[in-house]
CSV table of C-alpha atoms in Angstrom, one decimal:
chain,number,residue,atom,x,y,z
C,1,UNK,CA,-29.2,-12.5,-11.6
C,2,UNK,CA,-27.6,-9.6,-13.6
C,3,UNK,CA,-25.9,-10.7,-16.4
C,4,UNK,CA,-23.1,-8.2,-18.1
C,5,UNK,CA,-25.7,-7.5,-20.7
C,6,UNK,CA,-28.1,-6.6,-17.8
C,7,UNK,CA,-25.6,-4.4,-16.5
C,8,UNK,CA,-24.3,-2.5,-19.5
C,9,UNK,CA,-28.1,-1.8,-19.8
C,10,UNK,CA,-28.6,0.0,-16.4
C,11,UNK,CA,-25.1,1.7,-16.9
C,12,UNK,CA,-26.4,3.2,-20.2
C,13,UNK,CA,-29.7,4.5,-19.1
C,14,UNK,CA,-28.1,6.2,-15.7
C,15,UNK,CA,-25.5,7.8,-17.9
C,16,UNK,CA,-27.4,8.7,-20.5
C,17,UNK,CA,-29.8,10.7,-17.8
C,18,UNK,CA,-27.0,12.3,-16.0
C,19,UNK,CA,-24.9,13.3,-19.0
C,20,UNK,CA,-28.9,15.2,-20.7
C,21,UNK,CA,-29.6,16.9,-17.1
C,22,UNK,CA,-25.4,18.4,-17.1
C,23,UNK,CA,-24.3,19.1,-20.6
C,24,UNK,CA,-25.8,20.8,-23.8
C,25,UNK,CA,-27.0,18.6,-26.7
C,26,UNK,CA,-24.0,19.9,-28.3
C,27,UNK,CA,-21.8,18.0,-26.1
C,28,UNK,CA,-23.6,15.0,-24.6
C,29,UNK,CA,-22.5,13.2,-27.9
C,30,UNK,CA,-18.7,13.6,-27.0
C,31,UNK,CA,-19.7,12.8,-23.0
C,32,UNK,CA,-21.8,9.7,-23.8
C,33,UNK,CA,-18.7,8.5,-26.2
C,34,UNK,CA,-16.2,9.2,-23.3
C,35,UNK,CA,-19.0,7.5,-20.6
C,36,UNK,CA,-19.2,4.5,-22.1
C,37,UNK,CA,-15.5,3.5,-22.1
C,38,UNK,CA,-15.7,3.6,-18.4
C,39,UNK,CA,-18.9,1.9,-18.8
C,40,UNK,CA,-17.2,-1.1,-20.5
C,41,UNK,CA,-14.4,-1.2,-18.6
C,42,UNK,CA,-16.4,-1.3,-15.3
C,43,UNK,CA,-19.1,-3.8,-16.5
C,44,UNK,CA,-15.9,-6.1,-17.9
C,45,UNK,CA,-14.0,-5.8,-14.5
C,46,UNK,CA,-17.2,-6.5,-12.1
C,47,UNK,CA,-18.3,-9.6,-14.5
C,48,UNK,CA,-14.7,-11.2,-13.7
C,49,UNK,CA,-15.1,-10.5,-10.0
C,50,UNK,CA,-18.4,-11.6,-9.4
C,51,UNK,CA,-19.8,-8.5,-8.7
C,52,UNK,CA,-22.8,-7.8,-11.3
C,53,UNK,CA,-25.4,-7.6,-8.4
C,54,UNK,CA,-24.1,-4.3,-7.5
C,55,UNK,CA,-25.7,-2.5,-10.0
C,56,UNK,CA,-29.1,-3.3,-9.0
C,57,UNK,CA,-28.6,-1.6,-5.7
C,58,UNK,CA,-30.0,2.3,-5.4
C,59,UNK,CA,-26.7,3.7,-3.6
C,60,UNK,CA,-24.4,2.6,-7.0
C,61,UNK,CA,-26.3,3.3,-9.2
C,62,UNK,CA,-26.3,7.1,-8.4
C,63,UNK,CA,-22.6,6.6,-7.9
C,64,UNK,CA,-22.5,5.1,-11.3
C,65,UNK,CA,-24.3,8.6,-12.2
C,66,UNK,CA,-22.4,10.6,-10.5
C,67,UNK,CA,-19.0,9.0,-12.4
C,68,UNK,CA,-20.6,9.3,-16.0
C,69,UNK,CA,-19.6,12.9,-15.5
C,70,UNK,CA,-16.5,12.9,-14.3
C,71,UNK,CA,-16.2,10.3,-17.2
C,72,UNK,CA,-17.5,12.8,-19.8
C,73,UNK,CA,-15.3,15.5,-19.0
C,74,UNK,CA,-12.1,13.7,-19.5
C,75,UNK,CA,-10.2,12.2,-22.6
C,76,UNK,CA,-7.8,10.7,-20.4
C,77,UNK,CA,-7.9,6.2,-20.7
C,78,UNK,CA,-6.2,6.6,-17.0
C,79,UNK,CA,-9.1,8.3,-15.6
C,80,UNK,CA,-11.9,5.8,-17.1
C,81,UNK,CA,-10.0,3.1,-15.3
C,82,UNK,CA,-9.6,5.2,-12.4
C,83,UNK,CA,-13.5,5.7,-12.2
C,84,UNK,CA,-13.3,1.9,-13.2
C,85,UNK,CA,-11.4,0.9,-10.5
C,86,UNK,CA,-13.0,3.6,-7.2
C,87,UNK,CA,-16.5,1.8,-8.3
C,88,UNK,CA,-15.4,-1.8,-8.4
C,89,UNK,CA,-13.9,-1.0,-4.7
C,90,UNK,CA,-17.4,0.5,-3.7
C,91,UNK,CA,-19.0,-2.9,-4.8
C,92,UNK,CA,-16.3,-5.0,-3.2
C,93,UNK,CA,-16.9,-3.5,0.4
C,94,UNK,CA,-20.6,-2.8,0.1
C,95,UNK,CA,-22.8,0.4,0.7
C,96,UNK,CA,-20.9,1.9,4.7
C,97,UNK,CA,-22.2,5.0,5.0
C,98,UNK,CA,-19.4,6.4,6.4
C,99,UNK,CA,-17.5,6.0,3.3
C,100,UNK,CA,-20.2,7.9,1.2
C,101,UNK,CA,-18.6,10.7,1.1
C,102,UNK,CA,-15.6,9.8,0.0
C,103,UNK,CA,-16.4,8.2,-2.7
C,104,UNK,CA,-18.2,10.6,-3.6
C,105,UNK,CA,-15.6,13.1,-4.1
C,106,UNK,CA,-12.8,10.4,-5.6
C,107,UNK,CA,-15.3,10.3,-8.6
C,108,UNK,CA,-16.3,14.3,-8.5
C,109,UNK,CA,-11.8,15.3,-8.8
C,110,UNK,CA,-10.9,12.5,-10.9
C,111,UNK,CA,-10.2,14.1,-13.9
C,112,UNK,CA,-8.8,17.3,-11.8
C,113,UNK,CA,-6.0,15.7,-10.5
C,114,UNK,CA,-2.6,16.2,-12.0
C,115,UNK,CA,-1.1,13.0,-12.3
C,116,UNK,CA,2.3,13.6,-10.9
C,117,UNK,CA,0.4,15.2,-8.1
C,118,UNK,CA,-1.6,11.1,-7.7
C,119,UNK,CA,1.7,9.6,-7.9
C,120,UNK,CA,2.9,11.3,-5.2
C,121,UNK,CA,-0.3,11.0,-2.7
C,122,UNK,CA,-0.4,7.2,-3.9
C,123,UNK,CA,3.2,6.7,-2.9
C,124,UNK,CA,2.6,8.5,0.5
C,125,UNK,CA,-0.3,5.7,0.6
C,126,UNK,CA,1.5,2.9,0.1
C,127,UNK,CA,4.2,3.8,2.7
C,128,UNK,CA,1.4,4.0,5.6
C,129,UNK,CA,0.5,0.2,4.1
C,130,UNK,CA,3.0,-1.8,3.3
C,131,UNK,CA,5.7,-3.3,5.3
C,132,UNK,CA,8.7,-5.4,4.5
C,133,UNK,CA,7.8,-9.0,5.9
C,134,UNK,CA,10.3,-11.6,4.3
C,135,UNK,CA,13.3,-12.5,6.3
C,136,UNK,CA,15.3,-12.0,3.5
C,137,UNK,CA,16.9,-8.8,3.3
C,138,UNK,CA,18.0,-8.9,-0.5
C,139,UNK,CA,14.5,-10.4,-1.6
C,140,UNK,CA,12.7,-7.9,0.4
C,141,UNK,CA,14.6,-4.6,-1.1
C,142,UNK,CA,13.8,-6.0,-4.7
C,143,UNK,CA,10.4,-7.0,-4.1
C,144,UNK,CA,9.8,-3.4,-2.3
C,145,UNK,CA,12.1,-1.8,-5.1
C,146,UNK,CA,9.9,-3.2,-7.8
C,147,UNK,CA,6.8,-2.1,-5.9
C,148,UNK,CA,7.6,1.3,-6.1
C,149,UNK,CA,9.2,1.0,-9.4
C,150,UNK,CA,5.6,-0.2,-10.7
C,151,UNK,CA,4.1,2.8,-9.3
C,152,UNK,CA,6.5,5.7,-10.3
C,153,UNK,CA,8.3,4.3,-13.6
C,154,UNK,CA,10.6,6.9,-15.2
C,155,UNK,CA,8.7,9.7,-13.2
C,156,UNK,CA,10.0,11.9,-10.9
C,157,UNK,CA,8.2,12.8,-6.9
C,158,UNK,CA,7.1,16.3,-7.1
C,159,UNK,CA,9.1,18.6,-4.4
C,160,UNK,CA,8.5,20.8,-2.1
C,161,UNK,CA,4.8,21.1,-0.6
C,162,UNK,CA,3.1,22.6,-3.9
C,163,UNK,CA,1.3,19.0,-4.3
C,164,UNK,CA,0.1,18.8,-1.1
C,165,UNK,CA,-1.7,22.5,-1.6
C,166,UNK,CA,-3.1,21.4,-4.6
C,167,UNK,CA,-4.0,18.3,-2.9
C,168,UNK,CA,-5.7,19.8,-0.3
C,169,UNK,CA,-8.3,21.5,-2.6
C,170,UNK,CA,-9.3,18.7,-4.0
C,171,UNK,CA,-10.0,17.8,-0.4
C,172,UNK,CA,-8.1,14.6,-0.5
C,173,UNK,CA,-5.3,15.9,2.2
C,174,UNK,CA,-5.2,17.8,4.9
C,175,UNK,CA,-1.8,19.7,4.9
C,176,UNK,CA,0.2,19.5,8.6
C,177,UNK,CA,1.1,23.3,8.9
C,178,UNK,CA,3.1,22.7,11.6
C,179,UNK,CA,5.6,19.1,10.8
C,180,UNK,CA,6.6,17.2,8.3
C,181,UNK,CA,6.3,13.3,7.9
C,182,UNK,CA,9.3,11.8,10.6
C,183,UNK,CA,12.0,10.9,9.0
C,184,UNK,CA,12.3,7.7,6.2
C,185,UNK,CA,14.8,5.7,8.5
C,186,UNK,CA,12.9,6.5,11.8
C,187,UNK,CA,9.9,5.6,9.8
C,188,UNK,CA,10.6,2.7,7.6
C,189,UNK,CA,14.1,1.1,8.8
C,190,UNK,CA,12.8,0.1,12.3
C,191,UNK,CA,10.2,-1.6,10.6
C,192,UNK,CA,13.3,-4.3,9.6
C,193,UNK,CA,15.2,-4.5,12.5
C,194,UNK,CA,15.7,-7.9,12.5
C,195,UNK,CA,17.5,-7.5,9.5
C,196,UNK,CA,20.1,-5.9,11.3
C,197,UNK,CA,20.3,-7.8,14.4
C,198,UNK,CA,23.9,-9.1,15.2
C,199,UNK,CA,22.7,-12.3,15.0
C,200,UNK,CA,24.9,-15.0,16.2
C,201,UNK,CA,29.0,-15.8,14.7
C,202,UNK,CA,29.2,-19.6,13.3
C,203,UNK,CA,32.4,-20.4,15.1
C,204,UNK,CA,30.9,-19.5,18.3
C,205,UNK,CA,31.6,-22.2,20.9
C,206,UNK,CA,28.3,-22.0,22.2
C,207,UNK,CA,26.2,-22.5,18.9
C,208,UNK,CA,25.0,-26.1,19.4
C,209,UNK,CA,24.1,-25.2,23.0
C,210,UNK,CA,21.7,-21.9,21.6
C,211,UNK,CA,20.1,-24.9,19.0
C,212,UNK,CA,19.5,-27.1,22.0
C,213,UNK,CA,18.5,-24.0,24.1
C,214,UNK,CA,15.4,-23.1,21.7
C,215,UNK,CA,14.6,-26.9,21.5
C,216,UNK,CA,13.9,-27.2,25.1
C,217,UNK,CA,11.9,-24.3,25.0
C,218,UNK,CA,10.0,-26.2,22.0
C,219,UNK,CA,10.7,-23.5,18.8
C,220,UNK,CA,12.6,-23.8,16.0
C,221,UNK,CA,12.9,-20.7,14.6
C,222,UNK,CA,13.6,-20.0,11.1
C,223,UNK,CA,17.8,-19.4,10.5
C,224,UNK,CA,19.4,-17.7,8.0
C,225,UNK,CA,22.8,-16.6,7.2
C,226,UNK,CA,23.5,-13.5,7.9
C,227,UNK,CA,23.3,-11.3,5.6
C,228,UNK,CA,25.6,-8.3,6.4
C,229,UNK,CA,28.2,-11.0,7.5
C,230,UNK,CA,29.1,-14.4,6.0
C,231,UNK,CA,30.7,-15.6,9.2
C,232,UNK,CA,27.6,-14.9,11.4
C,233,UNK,CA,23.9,-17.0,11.7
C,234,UNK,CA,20.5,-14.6,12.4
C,235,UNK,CA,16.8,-15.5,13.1
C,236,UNK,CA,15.1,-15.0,9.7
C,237,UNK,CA,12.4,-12.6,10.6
C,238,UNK,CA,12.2,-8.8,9.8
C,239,UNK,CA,10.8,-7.8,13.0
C,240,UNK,CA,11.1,-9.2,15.8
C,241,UNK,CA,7.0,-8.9,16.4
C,242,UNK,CA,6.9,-11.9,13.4
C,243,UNK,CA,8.6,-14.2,15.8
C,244,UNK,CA,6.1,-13.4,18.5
C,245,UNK,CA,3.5,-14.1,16.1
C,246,UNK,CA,4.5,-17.0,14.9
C,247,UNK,CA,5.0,-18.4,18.4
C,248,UNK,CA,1.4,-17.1,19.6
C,249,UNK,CA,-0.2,-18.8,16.4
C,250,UNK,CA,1.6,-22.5,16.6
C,251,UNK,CA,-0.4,-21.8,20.0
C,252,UNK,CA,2.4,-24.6,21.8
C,253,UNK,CA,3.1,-22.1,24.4
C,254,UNK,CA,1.8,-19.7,27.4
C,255,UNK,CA,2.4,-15.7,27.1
C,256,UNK,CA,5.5,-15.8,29.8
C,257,UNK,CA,6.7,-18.8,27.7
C,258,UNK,CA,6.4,-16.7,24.2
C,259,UNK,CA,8.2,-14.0,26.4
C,260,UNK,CA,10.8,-16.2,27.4
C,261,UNK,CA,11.6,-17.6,24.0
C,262,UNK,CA,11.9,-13.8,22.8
C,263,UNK,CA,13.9,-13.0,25.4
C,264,UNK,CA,16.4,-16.0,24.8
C,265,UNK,CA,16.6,-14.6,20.9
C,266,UNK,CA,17.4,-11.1,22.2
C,267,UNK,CA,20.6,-12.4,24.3
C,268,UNK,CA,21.7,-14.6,21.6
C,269,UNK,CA,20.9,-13.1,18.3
C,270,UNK,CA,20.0,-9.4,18.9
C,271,UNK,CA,16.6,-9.6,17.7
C,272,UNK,CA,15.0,-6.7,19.1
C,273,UNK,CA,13.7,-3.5,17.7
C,274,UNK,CA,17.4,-1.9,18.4
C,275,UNK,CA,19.4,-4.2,16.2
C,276,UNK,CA,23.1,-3.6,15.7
C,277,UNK,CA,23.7,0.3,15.0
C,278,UNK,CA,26.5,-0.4,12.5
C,279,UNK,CA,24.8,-2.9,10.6
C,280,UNK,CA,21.5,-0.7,10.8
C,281,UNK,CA,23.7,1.7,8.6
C,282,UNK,CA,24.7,-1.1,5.9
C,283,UNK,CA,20.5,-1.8,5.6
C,284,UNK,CA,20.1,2.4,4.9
C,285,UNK,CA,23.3,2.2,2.7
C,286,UNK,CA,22.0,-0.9,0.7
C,287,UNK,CA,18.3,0.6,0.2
C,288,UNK,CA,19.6,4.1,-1.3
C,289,UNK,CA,21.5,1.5,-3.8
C,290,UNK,CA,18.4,0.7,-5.3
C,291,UNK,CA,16.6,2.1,-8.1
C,292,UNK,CA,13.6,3.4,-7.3
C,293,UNK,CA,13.2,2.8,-3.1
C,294,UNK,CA,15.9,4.9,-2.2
C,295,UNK,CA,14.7,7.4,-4.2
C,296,UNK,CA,11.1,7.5,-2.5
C,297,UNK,CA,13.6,7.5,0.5
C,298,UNK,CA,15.4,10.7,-0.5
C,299,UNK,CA,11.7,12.3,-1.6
C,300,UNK,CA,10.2,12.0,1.9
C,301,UNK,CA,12.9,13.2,3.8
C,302,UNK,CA,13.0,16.5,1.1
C,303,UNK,CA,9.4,17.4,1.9
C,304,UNK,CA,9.2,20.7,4.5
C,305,UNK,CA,5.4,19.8,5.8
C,306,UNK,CA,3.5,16.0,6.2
C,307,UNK,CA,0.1,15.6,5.5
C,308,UNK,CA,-3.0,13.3,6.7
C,309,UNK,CA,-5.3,11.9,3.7
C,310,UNK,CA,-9.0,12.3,3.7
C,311,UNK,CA,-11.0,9.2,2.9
C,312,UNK,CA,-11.5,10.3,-0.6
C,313,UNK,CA,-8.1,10.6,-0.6
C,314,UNK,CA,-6.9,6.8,0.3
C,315,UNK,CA,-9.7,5.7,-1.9
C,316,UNK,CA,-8.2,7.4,-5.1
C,317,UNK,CA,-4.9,6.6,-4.0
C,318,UNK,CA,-6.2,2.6,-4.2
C,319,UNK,CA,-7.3,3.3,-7.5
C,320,UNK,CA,-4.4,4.7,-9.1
C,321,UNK,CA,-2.3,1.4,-7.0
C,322,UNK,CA,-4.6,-0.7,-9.0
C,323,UNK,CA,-4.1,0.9,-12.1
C,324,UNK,CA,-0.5,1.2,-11.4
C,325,UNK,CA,-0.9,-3.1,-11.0
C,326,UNK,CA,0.2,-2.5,-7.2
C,327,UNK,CA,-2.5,-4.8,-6.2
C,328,UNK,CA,-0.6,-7.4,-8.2
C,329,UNK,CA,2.1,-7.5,-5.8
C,330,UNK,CA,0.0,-6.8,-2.9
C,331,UNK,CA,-3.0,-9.2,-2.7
C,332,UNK,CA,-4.6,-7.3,0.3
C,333,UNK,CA,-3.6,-4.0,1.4
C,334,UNK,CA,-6.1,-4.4,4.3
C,335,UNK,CA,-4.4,-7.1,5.8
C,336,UNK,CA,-0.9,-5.8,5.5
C,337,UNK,CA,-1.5,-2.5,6.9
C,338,UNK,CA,1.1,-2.9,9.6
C,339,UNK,CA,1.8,0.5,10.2
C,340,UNK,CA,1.6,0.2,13.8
């Protein structure tokens, strides 16, 4: 068992060594000083997750190296917690080779990144991950707006493509020289369609008989009012893939009956990945109302070329999330990465 103590031990020794063998006597007193902050916020953050075994393992401890200099080049608290945070997600998914590499240069640019220049390859990272899932359309714009609002504050989005070059450098993106990213309401607003279905009107004379019609089919699907019209009724899912899913996981029916059921919320409520145009128009108009998501909006659209992140990349993006207390709101980015 490695206790913290046990662990703050091995930390010092590994950087102690690295910071003798890369800096001058004259400055490994500054460097161990700067080290150790990330040493205690590491030990501190791996203690309340369990994780202390980690450092008894070869592979981390020469990451744990490796970070003690990126630690003692920088007087920046954000990039100890970085550091903090890219070695804490190294012990929570275990040694994959694959990912070697790119956590090995997350630690080496740390303290080379400009920080407008993270925000802006973090918010490119969270749009690839997360995905409205609520049926609610109001609750879903201010849980997303305060999302983004966590992450960006007061700041501003760089502009123009400057970033990215700088970016790419640091080999954390590779620059599309030929496109941009498509389009925020090709991208994003499909994603919601069901929030824009035409759902069903209340005084319709056939209401009871679309209630009776899912019964026999064994679903009762989750109703809400409408949220774009008082007078009308909608399914309560933001996609209409949710529906399917929650159909395929009460496991009550067979795939042409799950296709049948879909297809009678289609003809009666709009749910498919069209929705109603004119109400698809109110969503766009009510996310550029917010503070902070229809401003992300506005940013993606304004950038002239895309970009593709390196692994390195999305692993200092998570870091920065974390630090940012993204991960607060969003419990498991692995599982909500519904991007297809």
């Amino acid at each position: 068992m490695v206790t913290p103590d046990d662990a703050r031990a091995i930390t010092d020794r590994q950087q102690a060594e690295a910071i003798r063998s890369a800096f001058t006597e004259e400055a490994q007193e500054v460097g161990g000083a700067r080290a150790k902050q990330l040493r205690d916020r590491l030990v501190n953050q791996l203690a309340e997750e369990g994780l202390l075994s980690v450092f008894r393992e070869p592979s981390f401890q020469a990451l744990l190296a490796r970070s003690a200099i990126g630690a003692a080049q920088t007087d920046e608290q954000t990039d100890y917690d970085l550091l903090a945070n890219i070695l804490a997600d190294r012990a929570r998914k275990g040694d994959e080779r694959r990912r070697r590499i790119g956590l090995d240069r997350a630690v080496e640019v740390v303290e080379k990144v400009e920080i407008s220049d993270l925000r802006a390859l973090t918010t490119i990272f969270v749009l690839t991950k997360v995905r409205a899932m609520g049926g609610s359309l109001v609750r879903s714009l201010e849980t997303h707006d305060a999302l983004y609002g966590s992450l960006l504050g007061d700041s501003d989005l760089p502009l123009g493509r400057g970033f990215m070059d700088r970016l790419d450098l640091l080999n954390l993106v590779r620059v599309n020289q030929i496109g941009g990213f498509r389009k925020f309401d090709d991208y994003w607003i499909p994603t919601v369609s069901g929030w824009y279905a035409s759902g069903i009107r209340k005084d319709d004379p056939m209401v009871d008989e679309v209630w009776t019609g899912f019964a026999r089919r064994g679903f009762k699907p989750l109703l809400s009012e409408h949220e774009l019209d008082a007078e009308r009724w909608r399914l309560a899912y933001a996609r209409p893939a949710y529906m399917r899913e929650a159909l395929v996981a009460a496991g009550k029916h067979t795939e042409s009956q799950v296709d049948g059921i879909m297809d009678y919320a289609s003809n009666w409520f709009g749910l498919n990945d069209s929705g109603d145009p004119v109400m698809r128009q109110q969503v766009v108009d009510r996310l550029d109302a917010t503070a902070t998501l229809g401003k992300v909006r506005r940013w993606l659209d304004s950038l002239p070329n895309g970009c593709f992140m390196t692994d390195a990349g999305v692993i200092l993006a998570r870091s920065y999330a974390e630090h940012r207390g993204l991960n607060k709101l969003v419990n498991n980015w692995e599982r909500i990465d519904l991007t297809a």
